[in-house]
């Protein structure tokens, strides 16, 4: 009789435990279903196409090709990082284009000649055609210094000239060799400055003839600015020259790498 009671008690205990286990599984399943219904669906992962072109829109583009025309820069020419060259622009050997200048060769050709310089914030562009019948392209020949904030449009500047800052040269104007245009001057369309003369004013007018010593100083100024541009040019090597300062600092502190 005692053994029968033990067997019935054991069977009752096992059945209760199995029912309790089934009940807990059912409650867990019901809670999981409710949680799934209330929570938002998981976000789908987007795989980027490997053929997509990656553009960096954070900075301004320096070289802008237009159609078949691509700006050309000589190996030893210095063009500042924030200069914009567009279209038919040719920057020749030893020349320099300084910070903030814009050379826009969308309508016609622009050329910066050997050892010439276009300084800060200048705007150089060209028209389709010139009213004087001269070439409408803008030509800056060798050993020419164009001061800051100048505007040049479809003009020709022959070798060894100085264009003062804030000057404007309009369509078809011509500055002949070894001439100087004073700062803030405006050269109207089709106006010509003869060789060896100093002009100034708005509109620009003849002031005087240049002395022989003054004409000798014109190319020297262009060469001096060219030498200065080399100091800037060295900082834009593939690795710059900052590593020299780092090596000097490491050596002074006795740090071993």
CSV table of N, CA, C and O in Angstrom, one decimal, residues 31-102:
chain,number,residue,atom,x,y,z
A,31,UNK,N,4.8,35.9,-25.7
A,31,UNK,CA,5.5,37.2,-25.5
A,31,UNK,C,6.4,37.5,-26.7
A,31,UNK,O,6.5,38.7,-27.1
A,32,UNK,N,7.0,36.5,-27.3
A,32,UNK,CA,7.9,36.8,-28.4
A,32,UNK,C,7.1,37.3,-29.6
A,32,UNK,O,7.5,38.2,-30.3
A,33,UNK,N,5.9,36.7,-29.8
A,33,UNK,CA,5.0,37.1,-30.9
A,33,UNK,C,4.5,38.6,-30.7
A,33,UNK,O,4.5,39.4,-31.6
A,34,UNK,N,4.2,38.9,-29.5
A,34,UNK,CA,3.8,40.3,-29.2
A,34,UNK,C,4.9,41.3,-29.4
A,34,UNK,O,4.7,42.4,-29.9
A,35,UNK,N,6.1,40.9,-29.0
A,35,UNK,CA,7.3,41.8,-29.2
A,35,UNK,C,7.6,42.0,-30.6
A,35,UNK,O,7.9,43.1,-31.1
A,36,UNK,N,7.4,40.9,-31.4
A,36,UNK,CA,7.7,41.0,-32.9
A,36,UNK,C,6.7,42.0,-33.5
A,36,UNK,O,7.0,42.7,-34.4
A,37,UNK,N,5.4,41.9,-33.1
A,37,UNK,CA,4.4,42.7,-33.7
A,37,UNK,C,4.6,44.2,-33.4
A,37,UNK,O,4.3,45.1,-34.1
A,38,UNK,N,5.0,44.5,-32.1
A,38,UNK,CA,5.2,45.9,-31.7
A,38,UNK,C,6.4,46.5,-32.2
A,38,UNK,O,6.5,47.7,-32.4
A,39,UNK,N,7.5,45.8,-32.3
A,39,UNK,CA,8.8,46.4,-32.8
A,39,UNK,C,8.8,46.6,-34.3
A,39,UNK,O,8.2,45.8,-35.0
A,40,UNK,N,9.5,47.7,-34.8
A,40,UNK,CA,9.6,48.0,-36.2
A,40,UNK,C,10.5,46.9,-36.9
A,40,UNK,O,11.3,46.3,-36.3
A,41,UNK,N,10.2,46.7,-38.2
A,41,UNK,CA,11.0,45.7,-38.9
A,41,UNK,C,12.5,46.2,-39.0
A,41,UNK,O,12.8,47.4,-39.0
A,42,UNK,N,13.4,45.2,-39.1
A,42,UNK,CA,14.8,45.6,-39.1
A,42,UNK,C,15.1,46.3,-40.5
A,42,UNK,O,14.6,46.0,-41.5
A,43,UNK,N,16.0,47.3,-40.4
A,43,UNK,CA,16.4,48.1,-41.6
A,43,UNK,C,17.2,47.2,-42.5
A,43,UNK,O,18.0,46.4,-42.1
A,44,UNK,N,16.9,47.4,-43.8
A,44,UNK,CA,17.6,46.7,-44.9
A,44,UNK,C,19.0,47.3,-45.1
A,44,UNK,O,19.1,48.5,-45.2
A,45,UNK,N,19.9,46.4,-45.2
A,45,UNK,CA,21.3,46.9,-45.5
A,45,UNK,C,21.4,47.2,-47.0
A,45,UNK,O,21.0,46.4,-47.9
A,46,UNK,N,22.0,48.3,-47.3
A,46,UNK,CA,22.2,48.8,-48.7
A,46,UNK,C,23.7,48.5,-49.1
A,46,UNK,O,24.6,49.0,-48.5
A,47,UNK,N,23.8,47.8,-50.2
A,47,UNK,CA,25.2,47.5,-50.7
A,47,UNK,C,25.5,48.5,-51.8
A,47,UNK,O,24.7,48.6,-52.8
A,48,UNK,N,26.6,49.2,-51.7
A,48,UNK,CA,27.0,50.2,-52.7
A,48,UNK,C,27.5,49.5,-53.9
A,48,UNK,O,28.3,48.6,-53.9
A,49,UNK,N,27.1,50.1,-55.1
A,49,UNK,CA,27.5,49.5,-56.4
A,49,UNK,C,29.0,49.8,-56.5
A,49,UNK,O,29.5,50.9,-56.4
A,50,UNK,N,29.8,48.8,-56.9
A,50,UNK,CA,31.2,49.0,-57.1
A,50,UNK,C,31.6,49.9,-58.3
A,50,UNK,O,32.7,50.5,-58.3
A,51,UNK,N,30.6,50.1,-59.2
A,51,UNK,CA,30.9,50.9,-60.4
A,51,UNK,C,30.5,52.4,-60.2
A,51,UNK,O,30.8,53.2,-61.1
A,52,UNK,N,30.0,52.7,-59.0
A,52,UNK,CA,29.6,54.1,-58.8
A,52,UNK,C,30.9,55.0,-58.6
A,52,UNK,O,31.8,54.7,-57.9
A,53,UNK,N,30.8,56.2,-59.3
A,53,UNK,CA,32.0,57.1,-59.2
A,53,UNK,C,31.8,57.9,-57.9
A,53,UNK,O,30.8,58.5,-57.6
A,54,UNK,N,32.9,57.9,-57.2
A,54,UNK,CA,32.9,58.6,-55.9
A,54,UNK,C,33.5,60.1,-56.1
A,54,UNK,O,34.6,60.2,-56.4
A,55,UNK,N,32.6,61.1,-55.9
A,55,UNK,CA,33.0,62.5,-56.0
A,55,UNK,C,33.1,63.1,-54.7
A,55,UNK,O,32.4,62.8,-53.7
A,56,UNK,N,34.1,64.0,-54.5
A,56,UNK,CA,34.2,64.7,-53.3
A,56,UNK,C,33.8,66.2,-53.5
A,56,UNK,O,34.4,66.9,-54.2
A,57,UNK,N,32.6,66.5,-53.0
A,57,UNK,CA,32.0,67.8,-53.2
A,57,UNK,C,32.4,68.8,-52.2
A,57,UNK,O,31.9,69.9,-52.2
A,58,UNK,N,33.3,68.5,-51.3
A,58,UNK,CA,33.6,69.4,-50.2
A,58,UNK,C,34.5,70.5,-50.7
A,58,UNK,O,34.5,71.6,-50.1
A,59,UNK,N,35.3,70.3,-51.7
A,59,UNK,CA,36.2,71.3,-52.1
A,59,UNK,C,35.9,71.8,-53.5
A,59,UNK,O,35.1,71.2,-54.3
A,60,UNK,N,36.5,72.9,-53.9
A,60,UNK,CA,36.3,73.5,-55.2
A,60,UNK,C,37.2,72.8,-56.2
A,60,UNK,O,38.4,72.6,-55.9
A,61,UNK,N,36.8,72.5,-57.4
A,61,UNK,CA,37.6,71.9,-58.4
A,61,UNK,C,38.6,72.9,-58.9
A,61,UNK,O,38.2,74.0,-59.3
A,62,UNK,N,39.8,72.5,-59.1
A,62,UNK,CA,40.8,73.5,-59.6
A,62,UNK,C,40.9,73.4,-61.1
A,62,UNK,O,41.0,74.4,-61.8
A,63,UNK,N,40.9,72.2,-61.6
A,63,UNK,CA,41.0,72.0,-63.1
A,63,UNK,C,39.7,71.6,-63.6
A,63,UNK,O,39.1,70.6,-63.2
A,64,UNK,N,39.1,72.4,-64.5
A,64,UNK,CA,37.8,72.2,-65.1
A,64,UNK,C,37.9,72.0,-66.6
A,64,UNK,O,38.1,72.9,-67.3
A,65,UNK,N,37.8,70.7,-67.1
A,65,UNK,CA,37.8,70.5,-68.5
A,65,UNK,C,36.4,70.9,-69.1
A,65,UNK,O,35.4,70.7,-68.5
A,66,UNK,N,36.4,71.5,-70.3
A,66,UNK,CA,35.2,71.9,-71.0
A,66,UNK,C,35.2,71.3,-72.4
A,66,UNK,O,36.0,71.7,-73.2
A,67,UNK,N,34.4,70.3,-72.6
A,67,UNK,CA,34.3,69.6,-73.9
A,67,UNK,C,35.7,68.9,-74.1
A,67,UNK,O,36.1,68.1,-73.3
A,68,UNK,N,36.3,69.2,-75.2
A,68,UNK,CA,37.6,68.6,-75.6
A,68,UNK,C,38.8,69.4,-75.0
A,68,UNK,O,39.9,68.9,-75.2
A,69,UNK,N,38.5,70.5,-74.3
A,69,UNK,CA,39.6,71.3,-73.9
A,69,UNK,C,39.9,71.0,-72.4
A,69,UNK,O,39.1,71.0,-71.5
A,70,UNK,N,41.2,70.8,-72.1
A,70,UNK,CA,41.7,70.6,-70.8
A,70,UNK,C,42.8,71.5,-70.5
A,70,UNK,O,43.8,71.6,-71.3
A,71,UNK,N,42.8,72.3,-69.4
A,71,UNK,CA,43.9,73.2,-69.0
A,71,UNK,C,45.2,72.4,-68.9
A,71,UNK,O,45.3,71.3,-68.4
A,72,UNK,N,46.2,73.1,-69.4
A,72,UNK,CA,47.6,72.5,-69.4
A,72,UNK,C,48.5,73.3,-68.6
A,72,UNK,O,48.6,74.5,-68.7
A,73,UNK,N,49.2,72.6,-67.7
A,73,UNK,CA,50.1,73.3,-66.7
A,73,UNK,C,51.5,72.7,-66.9
A,73,UNK,O,51.6,71.4,-66.8
A,74,UNK,N,52.5,73.5,-67.1
A,74,UNK,CA,53.9,73.0,-67.2
A,74,UNK,C,54.3,72.4,-65.9
A,74,UNK,O,53.8,72.7,-64.8
A,75,UNK,N,55.3,71.5,-66.0
A,75,UNK,CA,55.8,70.8,-64.8
A,75,UNK,C,56.3,71.7,-63.8
A,75,UNK,O,56.1,71.6,-62.6
A,76,UNK,N,57.1,72.8,-64.2
A,76,UNK,CA,57.7,73.7,-63.3
A,76,UNK,C,56.9,75.0,-63.1
A,76,UNK,O,57.5,76.0,-62.6
A,77,UNK,N,55.7,75.0,-63.5
A,77,UNK,CA,54.8,76.2,-63.3
A,77,UNK,C,54.1,76.0,-61.9
A,77,UNK,O,53.8,74.9,-61.5
A,78,UNK,N,54.0,77.1,-61.2
A,78,UNK,CA,53.3,77.1,-59.9
A,78,UNK,C,51.9,77.7,-60.1
A,78,UNK,O,51.7,78.8,-60.5
A,79,UNK,N,50.9,76.8,-59.7
A,79,UNK,CA,49.5,77.2,-59.7
A,79,UNK,C,49.0,77.0,-58.3
A,79,UNK,O,49.0,75.9,-57.8
A,80,UNK,N,48.6,78.1,-57.6
A,80,UNK,CA,48.1,78.0,-56.2
A,80,UNK,C,46.9,77.0,-56.1
A,80,UNK,O,46.2,76.8,-57.1
A,81,UNK,N,46.7,76.4,-54.9
A,81,UNK,CA,45.7,75.4,-54.7
A,81,UNK,C,44.2,75.9,-55.0
A,81,UNK,O,43.4,75.2,-55.4
A,82,UNK,N,44.0,77.2,-54.8
A,82,UNK,CA,42.6,77.7,-54.9
A,82,UNK,C,42.4,78.5,-56.2
A,82,UNK,O,41.6,79.4,-56.3
A,83,UNK,N,43.3,78.3,-57.2
A,83,UNK,CA,43.1,78.9,-58.5
A,83,UNK,C,42.2,78.0,-59.3
A,83,UNK,O,42.2,76.8,-59.2
A,84,UNK,N,41.4,78.6,-60.2
A,84,UNK,CA,40.5,77.9,-61.0
A,84,UNK,C,40.9,78.1,-62.5
A,84,UNK,O,41.0,79.2,-63.0
A,85,UNK,N,41.2,77.0,-63.1
A,85,UNK,CA,41.5,77.0,-64.6
A,85,UNK,C,40.4,76.2,-65.3
A,85,UNK,O,40.2,75.1,-64.9
A,86,UNK,N,39.8,76.8,-66.3
A,86,UNK,CA,38.7,76.2,-67.0
A,86,UNK,C,39.0,76.3,-68.5
A,86,UNK,O,39.3,77.4,-69.0
A,87,UNK,N,38.8,75.2,-69.2
A,87,UNK,CA,38.9,75.2,-70.7
A,87,UNK,C,40.2,75.3,-71.3
A,87,UNK,O,41.2,74.7,-70.9
A,88,UNK,N,40.3,76.2,-72.3
A,88,UNK,CA,41.5,76.4,-73.1
A,88,UNK,C,42.5,77.3,-72.4
A,88,UNK,O,42.8,78.4,-72.8
A,89,UNK,N,43.2,76.8,-71.4
A,89,UNK,CA,44.2,77.5,-70.6
A,89,UNK,C,45.5,76.8,-70.7
A,89,UNK,O,45.6,75.6,-70.5
A,90,UNK,N,46.5,77.6,-71.0
A,90,UNK,CA,47.9,77.0,-71.1
A,90,UNK,C,48.8,77.8,-70.3
A,90,UNK,O,49.1,79.0,-70.5
A,91,UNK,N,49.3,77.2,-69.2
A,91,UNK,CA,50.3,77.9,-68.3
A,91,UNK,C,51.7,77.3,-68.6
A,91,UNK,O,51.9,76.1,-68.3
A,92,UNK,N,52.5,78.1,-69.1
A,92,UNK,CA,53.8,77.7,-69.7
A,92,UNK,C,54.9,77.6,-68.6
A,92,UNK,O,54.7,77.9,-67.4
A,93,UNK,N,56.1,77.2,-69.0
A,93,UNK,CA,57.2,76.9,-68.1
A,93,UNK,C,57.6,78.1,-67.3
A,93,UNK,O,57.7,79.3,-67.8
A,94,UNK,N,57.8,77.9,-66.0
A,94,UNK,CA,58.3,79.0,-65.1
A,94,UNK,C,57.3,80.0,-64.7
A,94,UNK,O,57.7,80.9,-64.0
A,95,UNK,N,56.1,79.9,-65.2
A,95,UNK,CA,55.1,80.9,-64.9
A,95,UNK,C,54.4,80.6,-63.6
A,95,UNK,O,54.6,79.5,-63.0
A,96,UNK,N,53.7,81.5,-63.0
A,96,UNK,CA,53.0,81.3,-61.7
A,96,UNK,C,51.6,82.0,-61.8
A,96,UNK,O,51.5,83.1,-62.3
A,97,UNK,N,50.7,81.3,-61.2
A,97,UNK,CA,49.3,81.9,-61.0
A,97,UNK,C,49.0,81.8,-59.5
A,97,UNK,O,49.0,80.7,-58.9
A,98,UNK,N,48.7,83.0,-58.9
A,98,UNK,CA,48.6,83.1,-57.5
A,98,UNK,C,47.2,82.9,-57.0
A,98,UNK,O,46.3,82.9,-57.7
A,99,UNK,N,47.1,82.9,-55.6
A,99,UNK,CA,45.9,82.6,-54.9
A,99,UNK,C,44.7,83.3,-55.4
A,99,UNK,O,44.7,84.6,-55.5
A,100,UNK,N,43.6,82.6,-55.6
A,100,UNK,CA,42.3,83.2,-55.9
A,100,UNK,C,42.1,83.6,-57.3
A,100,UNK,O,41.0,84.2,-57.7
A,101,UNK,N,43.1,83.4,-58.2
A,101,UNK,CA,42.9,83.9,-59.6
A,101,UNK,C,42.0,82.9,-60.3
A,101,UNK,O,41.9,81.7,-60.0
A,102,UNK,N,41.3,83.4,-61.4
A,102,UNK,CA,40.4,82.6,-62.2
A,102,UNK,C,40.7,82.8,-63.6
A,102,UNK,O,40.7,84.0,-64.1
